[in-house]
Tab-separated table of C-alpha atoms in Angstrom:
chain	number	residue	atom	x	y	z
A	1	MET	CA	-44.940	-35.252	5.916
A	2	THR	CA	-47.200	-37.313	3.729
A	3	PRO	CA	-46.502	-41.047	3.635
A	4	SER	CA	-45.112	-40.768	0.098
A	5	THR	CA	-42.283	-38.502	1.244
A	6	SER	CA	-41.428	-40.324	4.471
A	7	PRO	CA	-38.107	-42.125	4.221
A	8	PRO	CA	-38.139	-45.919	4.553
A	9	VAL	CA	-37.071	-47.489	7.847
A	10	ALA	CA	-34.383	-49.572	6.108
A	11	VAL	CA	-33.452	-50.694	2.605
A	12	LEU	CA	-31.289	-53.255	0.866
A	13	ALA	CA	-28.429	-51.038	-0.332
A	14	ALA	CA	-28.191	-52.776	-3.707
A	15	ASP	CA	-31.870	-51.937	-4.339
A	16	VAL	CA	-31.238	-48.168	-4.202
A	17	PRO	CA	-31.197	-46.811	-7.776
A	18	PRO	CA	-27.792	-45.566	-8.965
A	19	ARG	CA	-27.208	-41.829	-9.232
A	20	THR	CA	-28.366	-40.645	-12.656
A	21	THR	CA	-25.571	-38.074	-13.055
A	22	PRO	CA	-22.478	-40.263	-13.499
A	23	SER	CA	-20.078	-37.413	-12.623
A	24	ASN	CA	-20.134	-33.744	-11.616
A	25	TYR	CA	-16.733	-33.116	-13.234
A	26	PRO	CA	-16.430	-31.036	-16.396
A	27	GLU	CA	-14.959	-32.702	-19.459
A	28	PRO	CA	-12.445	-34.127	-20.152
A	29	PHE	CA	-12.649	-35.511	-16.605
A	30	ALA	CA	-16.274	-36.704	-16.524
A	31	SER	CA	-15.591	-39.296	-19.217
A	32	ARG	CA	-12.815	-40.765	-17.104
A	33	MET	CA	-15.463	-41.726	-14.497
A	34	ARG	CA	-17.051	-44.305	-16.826
A	35	GLY	CA	-17.636	-47.603	-15.073
A	36	ARG	CA	-18.235	-45.951	-11.707
A	37	GLU	CA	-21.733	-46.314	-10.214
A	38	LYS	CA	-22.869	-44.623	-6.988
A	39	ARG	CA	-25.926	-45.385	-4.871
A	40	ALA	CA	-26.580	-42.491	-2.476
A	41	LEU	CA	-27.621	-44.430	0.631
A	42	GLY	CA	-27.582	-41.580	3.133
A	43	ASN	CA	-29.851	-39.440	0.977
A	44	VAL	CA	-32.508	-42.191	1.041
A	45	PHE	CA	-32.963	-41.392	4.721
A	46	GLY	CA	-32.683	-37.617	4.403
A	47	LEU	CA	-29.280	-37.417	6.077
A	48	ALA	CA	-27.811	-33.915	5.752
A	49	ASN	CA	-24.545	-33.825	7.720
A	50	PHE	CA	-22.769	-36.521	5.718
A	51	GLY	CA	-23.267	-38.697	2.667
A	52	VAL	CA	-22.817	-42.456	2.376
A	53	ASN	CA	-22.556	-44.046	-1.050
A	54	LEU	CA	-22.436	-47.670	-2.141
A	55	THR	CA	-20.054	-47.374	-5.071
A	56	THR	CA	-19.093	-49.974	-7.654
A	57	LEU	CA	-16.057	-49.734	-9.925
A	58	ALA	CA	-16.111	-51.868	-13.060
A	59	PRO	CA	-12.759	-53.280	-14.178
A	60	GLY	CA	-10.566	-50.329	-15.159
A	61	ALA	CA	-12.730	-47.703	-13.449
A	62	VAL	CA	-11.553	-45.190	-10.829
A	63	SER	CA	-13.307	-43.718	-7.781
A	64	SER	CA	-12.555	-40.088	-8.715
A	65	LEU	CA	-9.686	-37.976	-9.868
A	66	ARG	CA	-6.929	-38.143	-7.265
A	67	HIS	CA	-7.856	-35.336	-4.872
A	68	ALA	CA	-7.630	-33.850	-1.381
A	69	HIS	CA	-10.220	-31.855	0.597
A	70	THR	CA	-9.624	-28.859	2.843
A	71	LYS	CA	-12.708	-29.408	5.039
A	72	GLN	CA	-14.288	-32.776	4.254
A	73	ASP	CA	-13.154	-35.943	5.995
A	74	GLU	CA	-13.635	-39.076	3.898
A	75	PHE	CA	-13.702	-42.792	4.675
A	76	VAL	CA	-13.951	-45.953	2.569
A	77	TYR	CA	-14.698	-49.564	3.552
A	78	ILE	CA	-14.130	-52.260	0.937
A	79	LEU	CA	-17.020	-54.733	0.601
A	80	ALA	CA	-15.893	-56.719	-2.450
A	81	GLY	CA	-13.003	-56.844	-4.883
A	82	HIS	CA	-9.394	-55.695	-4.775
A	83	PRO	CA	-8.910	-52.005	-5.559
A	84	VAL	CA	-5.675	-50.081	-5.292
A	85	LEU	CA	-5.545	-46.975	-3.111
A	86	VAL	CA	-3.280	-44.309	-4.588
A	87	THR	CA	-2.002	-41.605	-2.237
A	88	ASP	CA	1.126	-39.471	-2.041
A	89	ALA	CA	2.717	-42.555	-0.410
A	90	GLY	CA	2.170	-44.595	-3.588
A	91	GLU	CA	-0.022	-47.622	-4.238
A	92	THR	CA	-1.627	-49.656	-1.450
A	93	PRO	CA	-3.535	-52.827	-2.398
A	94	LEU	CA	-6.875	-53.172	-0.588
A	95	ALA	CA	-9.131	-56.166	0.022
A	96	PRO	CA	-12.598	-56.804	1.458
A	97	GLY	CA	-12.791	-55.786	5.117
A	98	MET	CA	-10.099	-53.132	4.739
A	99	CYS	CA	-10.764	-49.451	5.283
A	100	ALA	CA	-9.004	-46.129	4.859
A	101	GLY	CA	-9.702	-42.605	6.055
A	102	PHE	CA	-8.706	-39.297	4.531
A	103	ARG	CA	-8.527	-36.484	7.045
A	104	ALA	CA	-9.334	-33.023	5.766
A	105	GLY	CA	-6.511	-30.547	5.376
A	106	THR	CA	-3.554	-32.910	5.058
A	107	GLY	CA	-3.125	-32.185	1.342
A	108	ASP	CA	-2.467	-35.898	0.715
A	109	ALA	CA	-4.500	-36.685	-2.397
A	110	HIS	CA	-6.162	-40.052	-2.893
A	111	HIS	CA	-8.327	-42.156	-5.145
A	112	LEU	CA	-9.117	-45.816	-5.754
A	113	THR	CA	-8.460	-47.663	-8.985
A	114	ASN	CA	-9.689	-51.064	-10.076
A	115	PRO	CA	-6.908	-52.726	-12.077
A	116	THR	CA	-8.558	-56.168	-11.779
A	117	ASP	CA	-11.035	-57.978	-14.017
A	118	GLN	CA	-13.655	-58.172	-11.245
A	119	PRO	CA	-15.913	-55.399	-9.918
A	120	VAL	CA	-14.987	-53.536	-6.754
A	121	THR	CA	-17.706	-52.469	-4.298
A	122	TYR	CA	-17.181	-50.183	-1.323
A	123	LEU	CA	-18.918	-47.811	1.040
A	124	GLU	CA	-17.709	-44.217	1.012
A	125	VAL	CA	-18.533	-41.599	3.631
A	126	GLY	CA	-17.914	-37.869	3.396
A	127	ASP	CA	-19.183	-35.019	5.530
A	128	ARG	CA	-20.710	-31.796	4.233
A	129	THR	CA	-18.742	-29.196	6.166
A	130	PRO	CA	-19.212	-25.809	4.416
A	131	GLY	CA	-16.375	-24.070	2.619
A	132	ASP	CA	-14.752	-27.194	1.242
A	133	VAL	CA	-12.177	-26.971	-1.557
A	134	GLY	CA	-10.940	-29.937	-3.595
A	135	SER	CA	-7.405	-29.980	-5.020
A	136	TYR	CA	-6.215	-32.264	-7.812
A	137	PRO	CA	-2.422	-32.630	-8.018
A	138	ASP	CA	-2.481	-34.696	-11.225
A	139	ASP	CA	-5.030	-32.625	-13.185
A	140	ASP	CA	-5.706	-29.012	-14.192
A	141	LEU	CA	-8.657	-28.647	-11.844
A	142	VAL	CA	-9.690	-26.888	-8.629
A	143	ALA	CA	-13.141	-27.390	-7.069
A	144	ALA	CA	-14.944	-25.167	-4.548
A	145	MET	CA	-18.197	-26.131	-2.836
A	146	GLU	CA	-20.627	-23.230	-3.155
A	147	GLY	CA	-24.288	-23.455	-2.238
A	148	GLY	CA	-24.223	-27.236	-2.198
A	149	ARG	CA	-22.696	-27.548	-5.678
A	150	TRP	CA	-19.091	-27.873	-6.861
A	151	ARG	CA	-17.715	-25.003	-8.924
A	152	PHE	CA	-14.807	-26.171	-11.113
A	153	GLN	CA	-11.973	-24.000	-12.370
A	154	HIS	CA	-8.666	-24.434	-14.141
A	155	LYS	CA	-5.662	-23.925	-11.870
A	156	ASP	CA	-5.172	-20.462	-13.417
A	157	GLY	CA	-8.662	-19.502	-12.226
A	158	ALA	CA	-10.402	-19.768	-15.603
A	159	PRO	CA	-13.808	-21.424	-15.356
A	160	TYR	CA	-14.678	-24.664	-17.110
A	161	ALA	CA	-17.317	-24.071	-19.759
B	1	MET	CA	4.577	-35.508	12.622
B	2	THR	CA	6.928	-38.301	13.612
B	3	PRO	CA	6.378	-41.641	11.891
B	4	SER	CA	5.017	-43.150	15.106
B	5	THR	CA	2.081	-40.734	15.130
B	6	SER	CA	1.299	-40.806	11.406
B	7	PRO	CA	-1.901	-42.706	10.686
B	8	PRO	CA	-1.657	-45.828	8.540
B	9	VAL	CA	-2.689	-45.643	4.884
B	10	ALA	CA	-5.212	-48.459	5.325
B	11	VAL	CA	-6.034	-51.204	7.823
B	12	LEU	CA	-8.023	-54.406	8.046
B	13	ALA	CA	-10.982	-53.244	10.132
B	14	ALA	CA	-11.071	-56.430	12.213
B	15	ASP	CA	-7.442	-55.800	13.245
B	16	VAL	CA	-8.293	-52.493	14.968
B	17	PRO	CA	-8.355	-53.064	18.751
B	18	PRO	CA	-11.811	-52.764	20.336
B	19	ARG	CA	-12.614	-49.685	22.398
B	20	THR	CA	-11.477	-50.255	25.953
B	21	THR	CA	-14.406	-48.391	27.542
B	22	PRO	CA	-17.352	-50.697	26.821
B	23	SER	CA	-19.930	-47.928	27.401
B	24	ASN	CA	-20.102	-44.240	28.321
B	25	TYR	CA	-23.495	-44.685	29.988
B	26	PRO	CA	-23.871	-44.444	33.754
B	27	GLU	CA	-25.197	-47.485	35.598
B	28	PRO	CA	-27.616	-49.204	35.456
B	29	PHE	CA	-27.397	-48.653	31.688
B	30	ALA	CA	-23.710	-49.445	31.074
B	31	SER	CA	-24.203	-53.063	32.141
B	32	ARG	CA	-26.926	-53.449	29.546
B	33	MET	CA	-24.270	-52.877	26.828
B	34	ARG	CA	-22.494	-56.155	27.639
B	35	GLY	CA	-21.727	-58.130	24.485
B	36	ARG	CA	-21.273	-55.001	22.372
B	37	GLU	CA	-17.794	-54.381	20.950
B	38	LYS	CA	-16.800	-51.260	18.995
B	39	ARG	CA	-13.737	-50.710	16.820
B	40	ALA	CA	-13.298	-46.975	16.173
B	41	LEU	CA	-12.190	-47.076	12.538
B	42	GLY	CA	-12.437	-43.370	11.748
B	43	ASN	CA	-10.260	-42.435	14.716
B	44	VAL	CA	-7.447	-44.643	13.346
B	45	PHE	CA	-7.085	-42.109	10.540
B	46	GLY	CA	-7.587	-38.998	12.671
B	47	LEU	CA	-11.018	-38.207	11.266
B	48	ALA	CA	-12.687	-35.420	13.236
B	49	ASN	CA	-15.978	-34.565	11.515
B	50	PHE	CA	-17.564	-37.993	11.907
B	51	GLY	CA	-16.906	-41.336	13.513
B	52	VAL	CA	-17.129	-44.787	11.907
B	53	ASN	CA	-17.242	-47.863	14.103
B	54	LEU	CA	-17.132	-51.551	13.275
B	55	THR	CA	-19.486	-52.884	15.920
B	56	THR	CA	-20.261	-56.461	16.892
B	57	LEU	CA	-23.262	-57.551	18.947
B	58	ALA	CA	-23.037	-60.934	20.623
B	59	PRO	CA	-26.287	-62.915	20.854
B	60	GLY	CA	-28.627	-60.956	23.127
B	61	ALA	CA	-26.649	-57.699	22.944
B	62	VAL	CA	-28.007	-54.313	21.883
B	63	SER	CA	-26.389	-51.417	19.995
B	64	SER	CA	-27.331	-48.783	22.573
B	65	LEU	CA	-30.299	-47.669	24.568
B	66	ARG	CA	-33.085	-46.689	22.182
B	67	HIS	CA	-32.352	-43.020	21.489
B	68	ALA	CA	-32.724	-40.045	19.166
B	69	HIS	CA	-30.284	-37.181	18.464
B	70	THR	CA	-31.087	-33.507	17.963
B	71	LYS	CA	-28.003	-32.733	15.828
B	72	GLN	CA	-26.233	-35.954	14.889
B	73	ASP	CA	-27.202	-37.914	11.800
B	74	GLU	CA	-26.514	-41.637	12.101
B	75	PHE	CA	-26.233	-44.476	9.596
B	76	VAL	CA	-25.776	-48.241	9.879
B	77	TYR	CA	-24.828	-50.856	7.265
B	78	ILE	CA	-25.201	-54.522	8.202
B	79	LEU	CA	-22.170	-56.667	7.332
B	80	ALA	CA	-23.140	-59.956	8.985
B	81	GLY	CA	-25.981	-61.418	11.004
B	82	HIS	CA	-29.635	-60.589	11.418
B	83	PRO	CA	-30.329	-57.788	13.908
B	84	VAL	CA	-33.677	-56.167	14.569
B	85	LEU	CA	-34.020	-52.418	14.200
B	86	VAL	CA	-36.407	-50.966	16.765
B	87	THR	CA	-37.898	-47.531	16.027
B	88	ASP	CA	-41.135	-45.760	16.851
B	89	ALA	CA	-42.564	-47.730	13.894
B	90	GLY	CA	-41.853	-51.031	15.674
B	91	GLU	CA	-39.472	-53.834	14.774
B	92	THR	CA	-37.802	-54.165	11.364
B	93	PRO	CA	-35.697	-57.274	10.664
B	94	LEU	CA	-32.374	-56.492	8.977
B	95	ALA	CA	-29.951	-58.652	7.005
B	96	PRO	CA	-26.471	-58.308	5.491
B	97	GLY	CA	-26.398	-55.610	2.812
B	98	MET	CA	-29.242	-53.650	4.405
B	99	CYS	CA	-28.795	-50.144	5.745
B	100	ALA	CA	-30.739	-47.560	7.721
B	101	GLY	CA	-30.267	-43.875	8.412
B	102	PHE	CA	-31.418	-41.807	11.370
B	103	ARG	CA	-31.798	-38.145	10.561
B	104	ALA	CA	-31.176	-35.701	13.380
B	105	GLY	CA	-34.134	-33.917	14.883
B	106	THR	CA	-36.946	-36.294	13.961
B	107	GLY	CA	-37.343	-37.510	17.538
B	108	ASP	CA	-37.786	-41.086	16.263
B	109	ALA	CA	-35.667	-43.175	18.619
B	110	HIS	CA	-33.799	-46.253	17.417
B	111	HIS	CA	-31.487	-49.065	18.374
B	112	LEU	CA	-30.481	-52.500	17.122
B	113	THR	CA	-30.983	-55.729	19.009
B	114	ASN	CA	-29.540	-59.157	18.318
B	115	PRO	CA	-32.184	-61.722	19.205
B	116	THR	CA	-30.356	-64.476	17.277
B	117	ASP	CA	-27.738	-67.023	18.376
B	118	GLN	CA	-25.145	-65.667	15.901
B	119	PRO	CA	-23.068	-62.473	16.144
B	120	VAL	CA	-24.159	-59.350	14.299
B	121	THR	CA	-21.549	-57.067	12.712
B	122	TYR	CA	-22.245	-53.662	11.239
B	123	LEU	CA	-20.680	-50.329	10.369
B	124	GLU	CA	-22.089	-47.280	12.141
B	125	VAL	CA	-21.470	-43.671	11.160
B	126	GLY	CA	-22.307	-40.577	13.189
B	127	ASP	CA	-21.229	-36.988	12.746
B	128	ARG	CA	-19.878	-34.742	15.480
B	129	THR	CA	-22.021	-31.633	15.042
B	130	PRO	CA	-21.719	-29.533	18.225
B	131	GLY	CA	-24.627	-29.063	20.620
B	132	ASP	CA	-26.050	-32.553	20.255
B	133	VAL	CA	-28.584	-33.881	22.765
B	134	GLY	CA	-29.625	-37.533	23.078
B	135	SER	CA	-33.121	-38.466	24.238
B	136	TYR	CA	-34.132	-41.902	25.535
B	137	PRO	CA	-37.884	-42.528	25.476
B	138	ASP	CA	-37.664	-45.899	27.251
B	139	ASP	CA	-35.208	-44.918	30.009
B	140	ASP	CA	-34.717	-42.225	32.680
B	141	LEU	CA	-31.837	-40.579	30.847
B	142	VAL	CA	-30.962	-37.418	28.926
B	143	ALA	CA	-27.513	-36.888	27.373
B	144	ALA	CA	-25.891	-33.622	26.289
B	145	MET	CA	-22.604	-33.411	24.388
B	146	GLU	CA	-20.335	-30.913	26.119
B	147	GLY	CA	-16.681	-30.451	25.264
B	148	GLY	CA	-16.524	-33.726	23.387
B	149	ARG	CA	-18.002	-35.786	26.234
B	150	TRP	CA	-21.545	-36.860	27.046
B	151	ARG	CA	-23.070	-35.452	30.238
B	152	PHE	CA	-25.843	-37.717	31.508
B	153	GLN	CA	-28.808	-36.616	33.624
B	154	HIS	CA	-32.037	-38.053	34.894
B	155	LYS	CA	-35.104	-36.681	33.125
B	156	ASP	CA	-35.788	-34.442	36.164
B	157	GLY	CA	-32.365	-32.824	35.651
B	158	ALA	CA	-30.565	-34.599	38.488
B	159	PRO	CA	-27.075	-35.726	37.519
B	160	TYR	CA	-25.993	-39.350	37.474
B	161	ALA	CA	-23.352	-39.996	40.127
């Protein structure tokens, strides 16, 4: 590798530029991700087996549509702010230093919301096990990971344009 | 699942009990891990594809022997304190909010040291890709992951007792 493509030894996470694509969702869902900013920390170092993002939710923003994965484990650790974790069990208030994990295959869908007037910042980890499918109990959406990209369909199998 | 075996929705990371086995290394290496305390956060939620630990290094403690993995990507995010990251490139001082990733297969060995008089706390993530081997350039040790447990040998292939 040439020096210009070698990853850095370490970085200040806040210095990593935010992802330029705010959301991979089709509309009308992508617009609902406004106020969410992700810094792809793991990619800075060329990690392939899992991703780690530093994610910030502005007041009123959400982490994602509420969803469950068939193959991908996920984990969040709250660094700042007071989000609400929504799962099939209802609403759980979170605070800095709290964490939650979402085991693949349980079918229990989750997301974080920020109902406060202060930003929320957290680390999120998810692995890249092949064959993953995302289900969305509250929305007309199904997602399948194919060739490293999500393919989105309506629940009746029709593709999103 | 009965309620007693269902994972919690979320926990305060500092409330998770520390791992009771301080180190998996054979002696004389296990004793060198004194002052290191790991809370296995991912396991609380039954995560299988990767582990997340909240790890604290007392003054003078180290994260591990300096090592590289053939299959496992690793990532650390510093929450508190000022450790030093040691890699083949030398010493890199870290601070809260900094992160580093260690891509599998590069052969560049790493660990963290705490040369300060204050504790260091960080999150560490590592996946559980099968067939992983750990190499230790500074020590007479080779580790192979077999059946979910590390098997340790001398570099000449002799087993540790």
